[in-house]
Short mmCIF file of C-alpha atoms in Angstrom, two decimals:
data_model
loop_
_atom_site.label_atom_id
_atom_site.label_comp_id
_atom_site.label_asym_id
_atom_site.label_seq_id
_atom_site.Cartn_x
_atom_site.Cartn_y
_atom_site.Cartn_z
CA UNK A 1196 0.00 0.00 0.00
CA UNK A 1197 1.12 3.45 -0.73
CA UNK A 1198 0.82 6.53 1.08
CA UNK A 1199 0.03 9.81 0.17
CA UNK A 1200 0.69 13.02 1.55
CA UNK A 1201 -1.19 15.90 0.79
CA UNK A 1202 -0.49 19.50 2.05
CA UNK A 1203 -3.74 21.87 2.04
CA UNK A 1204 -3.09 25.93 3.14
CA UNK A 1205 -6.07 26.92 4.43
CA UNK A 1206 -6.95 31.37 5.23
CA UNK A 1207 -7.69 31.01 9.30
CA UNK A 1208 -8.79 33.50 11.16
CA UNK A 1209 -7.59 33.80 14.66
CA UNK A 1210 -10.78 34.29 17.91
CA UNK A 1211 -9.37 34.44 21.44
CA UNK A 1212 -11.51 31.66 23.24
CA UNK A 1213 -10.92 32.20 27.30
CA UNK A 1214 -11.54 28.38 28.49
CA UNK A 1215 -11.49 29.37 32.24
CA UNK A 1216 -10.78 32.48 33.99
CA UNK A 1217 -7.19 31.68 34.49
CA UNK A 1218 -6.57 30.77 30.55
CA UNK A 1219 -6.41 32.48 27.45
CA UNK A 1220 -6.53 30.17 24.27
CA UNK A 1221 -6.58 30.57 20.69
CA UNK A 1222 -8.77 28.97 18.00
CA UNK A 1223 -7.98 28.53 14.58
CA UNK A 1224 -10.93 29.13 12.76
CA UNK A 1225 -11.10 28.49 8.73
CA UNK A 1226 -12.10 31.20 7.14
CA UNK A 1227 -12.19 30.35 3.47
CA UNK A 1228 -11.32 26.93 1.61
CA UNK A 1229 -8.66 24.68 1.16
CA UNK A 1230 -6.17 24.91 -1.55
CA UNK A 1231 -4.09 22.04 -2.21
CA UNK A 1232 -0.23 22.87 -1.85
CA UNK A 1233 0.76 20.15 -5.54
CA UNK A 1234 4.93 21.61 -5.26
CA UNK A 1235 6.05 19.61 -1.80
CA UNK A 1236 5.06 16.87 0.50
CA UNK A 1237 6.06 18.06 4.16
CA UNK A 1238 7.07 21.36 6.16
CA UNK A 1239 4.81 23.61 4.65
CA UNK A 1240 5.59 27.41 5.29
CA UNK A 1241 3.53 30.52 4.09
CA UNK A 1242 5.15 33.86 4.15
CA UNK A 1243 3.72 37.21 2.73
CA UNK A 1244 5.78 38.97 0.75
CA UNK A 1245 3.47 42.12 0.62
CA UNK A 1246 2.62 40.94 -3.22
CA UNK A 1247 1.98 37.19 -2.59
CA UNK A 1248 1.76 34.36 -0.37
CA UNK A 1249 5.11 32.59 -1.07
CA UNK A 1250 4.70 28.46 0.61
CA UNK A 1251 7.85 26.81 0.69
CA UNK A 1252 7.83 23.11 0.79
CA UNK A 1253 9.84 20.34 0.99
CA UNK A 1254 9.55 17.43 -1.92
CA UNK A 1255 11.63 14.71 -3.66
CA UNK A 1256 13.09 17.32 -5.56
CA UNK A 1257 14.33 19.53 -2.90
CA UNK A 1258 13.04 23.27 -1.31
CA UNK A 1259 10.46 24.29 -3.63
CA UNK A 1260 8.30 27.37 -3.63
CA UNK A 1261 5.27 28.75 -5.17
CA UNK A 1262 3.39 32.07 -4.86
CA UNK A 1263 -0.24 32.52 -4.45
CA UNK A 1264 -2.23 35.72 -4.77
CA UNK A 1265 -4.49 36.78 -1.95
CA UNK A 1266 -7.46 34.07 -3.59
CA UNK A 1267 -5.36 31.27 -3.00
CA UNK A 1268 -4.67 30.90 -6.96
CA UNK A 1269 -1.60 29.55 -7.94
CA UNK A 1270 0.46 32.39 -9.58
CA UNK A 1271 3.31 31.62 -11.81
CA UNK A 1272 4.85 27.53 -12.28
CA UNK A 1273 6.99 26.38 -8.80
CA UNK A 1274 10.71 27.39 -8.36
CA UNK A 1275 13.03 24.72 -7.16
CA UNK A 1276 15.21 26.57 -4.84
CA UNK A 1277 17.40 24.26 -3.07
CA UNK A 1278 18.25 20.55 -4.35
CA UNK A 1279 20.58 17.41 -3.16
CA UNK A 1280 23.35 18.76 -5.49
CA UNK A 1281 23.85 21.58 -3.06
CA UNK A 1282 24.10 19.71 -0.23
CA UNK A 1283 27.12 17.45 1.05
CA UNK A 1284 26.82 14.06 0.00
CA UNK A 1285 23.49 14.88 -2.18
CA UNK A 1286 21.72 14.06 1.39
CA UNK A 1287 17.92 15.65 1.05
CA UNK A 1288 16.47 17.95 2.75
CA UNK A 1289 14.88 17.48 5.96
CA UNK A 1290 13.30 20.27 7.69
CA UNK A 1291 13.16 24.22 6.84
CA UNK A 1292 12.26 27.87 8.60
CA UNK A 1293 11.35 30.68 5.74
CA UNK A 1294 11.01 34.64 6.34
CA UNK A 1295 10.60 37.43 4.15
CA UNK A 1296 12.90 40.37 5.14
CA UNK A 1297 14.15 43.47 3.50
CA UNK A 1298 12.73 42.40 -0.16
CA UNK A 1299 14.52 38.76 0.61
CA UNK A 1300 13.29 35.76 1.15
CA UNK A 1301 15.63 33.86 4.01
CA UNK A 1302 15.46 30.04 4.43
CA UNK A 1303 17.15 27.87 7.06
CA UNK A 1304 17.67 24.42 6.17
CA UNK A 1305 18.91 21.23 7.32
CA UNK A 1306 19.30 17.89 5.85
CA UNK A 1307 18.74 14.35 6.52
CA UNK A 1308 21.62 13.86 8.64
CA UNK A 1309 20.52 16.44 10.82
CA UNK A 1310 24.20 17.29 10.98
CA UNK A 1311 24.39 19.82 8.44
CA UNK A 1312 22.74 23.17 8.05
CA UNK A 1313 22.49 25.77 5.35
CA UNK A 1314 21.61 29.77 4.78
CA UNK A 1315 19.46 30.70 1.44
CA UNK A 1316 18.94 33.88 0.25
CA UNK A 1317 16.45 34.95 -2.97
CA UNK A 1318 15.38 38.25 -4.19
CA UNK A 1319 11.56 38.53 -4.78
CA UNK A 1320 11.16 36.83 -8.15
CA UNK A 1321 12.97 33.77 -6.26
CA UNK A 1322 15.93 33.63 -7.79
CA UNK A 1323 19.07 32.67 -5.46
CA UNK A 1324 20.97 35.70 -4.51
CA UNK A 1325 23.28 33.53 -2.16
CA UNK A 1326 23.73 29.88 0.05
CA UNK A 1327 25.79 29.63 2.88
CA UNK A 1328 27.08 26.48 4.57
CA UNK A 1329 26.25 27.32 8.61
CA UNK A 1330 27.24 23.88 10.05
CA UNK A 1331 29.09 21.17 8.31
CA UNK A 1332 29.26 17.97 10.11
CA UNK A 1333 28.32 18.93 13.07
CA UNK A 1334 28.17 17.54 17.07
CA UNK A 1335 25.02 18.87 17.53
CA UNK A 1336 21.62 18.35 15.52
CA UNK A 1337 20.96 21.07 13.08
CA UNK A 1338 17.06 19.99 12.34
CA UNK A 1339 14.15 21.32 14.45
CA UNK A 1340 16.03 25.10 13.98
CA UNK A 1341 14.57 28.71 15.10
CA UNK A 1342 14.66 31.80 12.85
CA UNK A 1343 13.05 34.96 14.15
CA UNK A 1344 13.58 38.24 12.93
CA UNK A 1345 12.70 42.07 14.60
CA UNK A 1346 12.15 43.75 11.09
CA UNK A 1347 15.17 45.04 11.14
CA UNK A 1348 17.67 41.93 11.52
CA UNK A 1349 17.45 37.94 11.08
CA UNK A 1350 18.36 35.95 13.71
#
């Protein structure tokens, strides 16, 4: 039997929902439909890019990403940003952060081994501007990563 993974991005509203006194919650809320994300398979990640909604995803073929206009229609064909051939040993990719900053999009990613971990930058058309190596090989596991920015500076 075969599996099948499907990732669906969904516009949610967020309504505070107080459960007790002492607790503050959130509930996600869907607030339009579904739209099937076809580029990747797992770690899907929206960002706005004040044009689009740009979802990176990872696939068999690496980091892709695809924009979206506001009506969750596809806009333009998916951009492969990131494959095995730029990673050590061809390993795949394995998990991924993604933020829009400055006119850039920023993604953190790490690969299979969870010993590795790499820097990519792409201008707003999503074409690679740069890739750094950030850990090669090393004693510590590189998946599961944080990357946060305060407008101003990525962290």
């Amino acid at each position: 039997m075969r599996l099948s993974l499907h990732i669906f991005l969904c516009t949610l509203c967020l309504l505070p929902v107080a459960a007790s006194p002492d607790e503050h919650a959130v509930k996600l809320v869907p607030k339009g439909d579904l739209t099937r994300i076809k580029a990747g398979s797992v770690w899907c990640v929206p960002v706005w890019d004040g044009k689009h909604i740009v979802v990176s995803t990872e696939g068999r073929d690496g980091l892709i990403l695809q924009k979206y206009s506001k009506d969750m229609e596809e806009v333009g064909t998916p951009v492969i940003a990131a494959t095995t051939a730029d990673t050590r040993n061809r390993q795949h990719i394995a998990d991924h952060k993604h933020l829009f900053l400055d006119g850039y999009h920023y993604i953190v990613f790490s690969l299979s081994g969870a010993r590795d971990s790499y820097l990519l930058k792409l201008d707003k058309d999503l074409k690679r501007v740069k890739m750094a190596t950030i850990v090669s090989q090393g004693d510590f596991p590189t998946n599961d990563m944080f990357m946060t920015t305060d407008g101003a500076t990525l962290f």
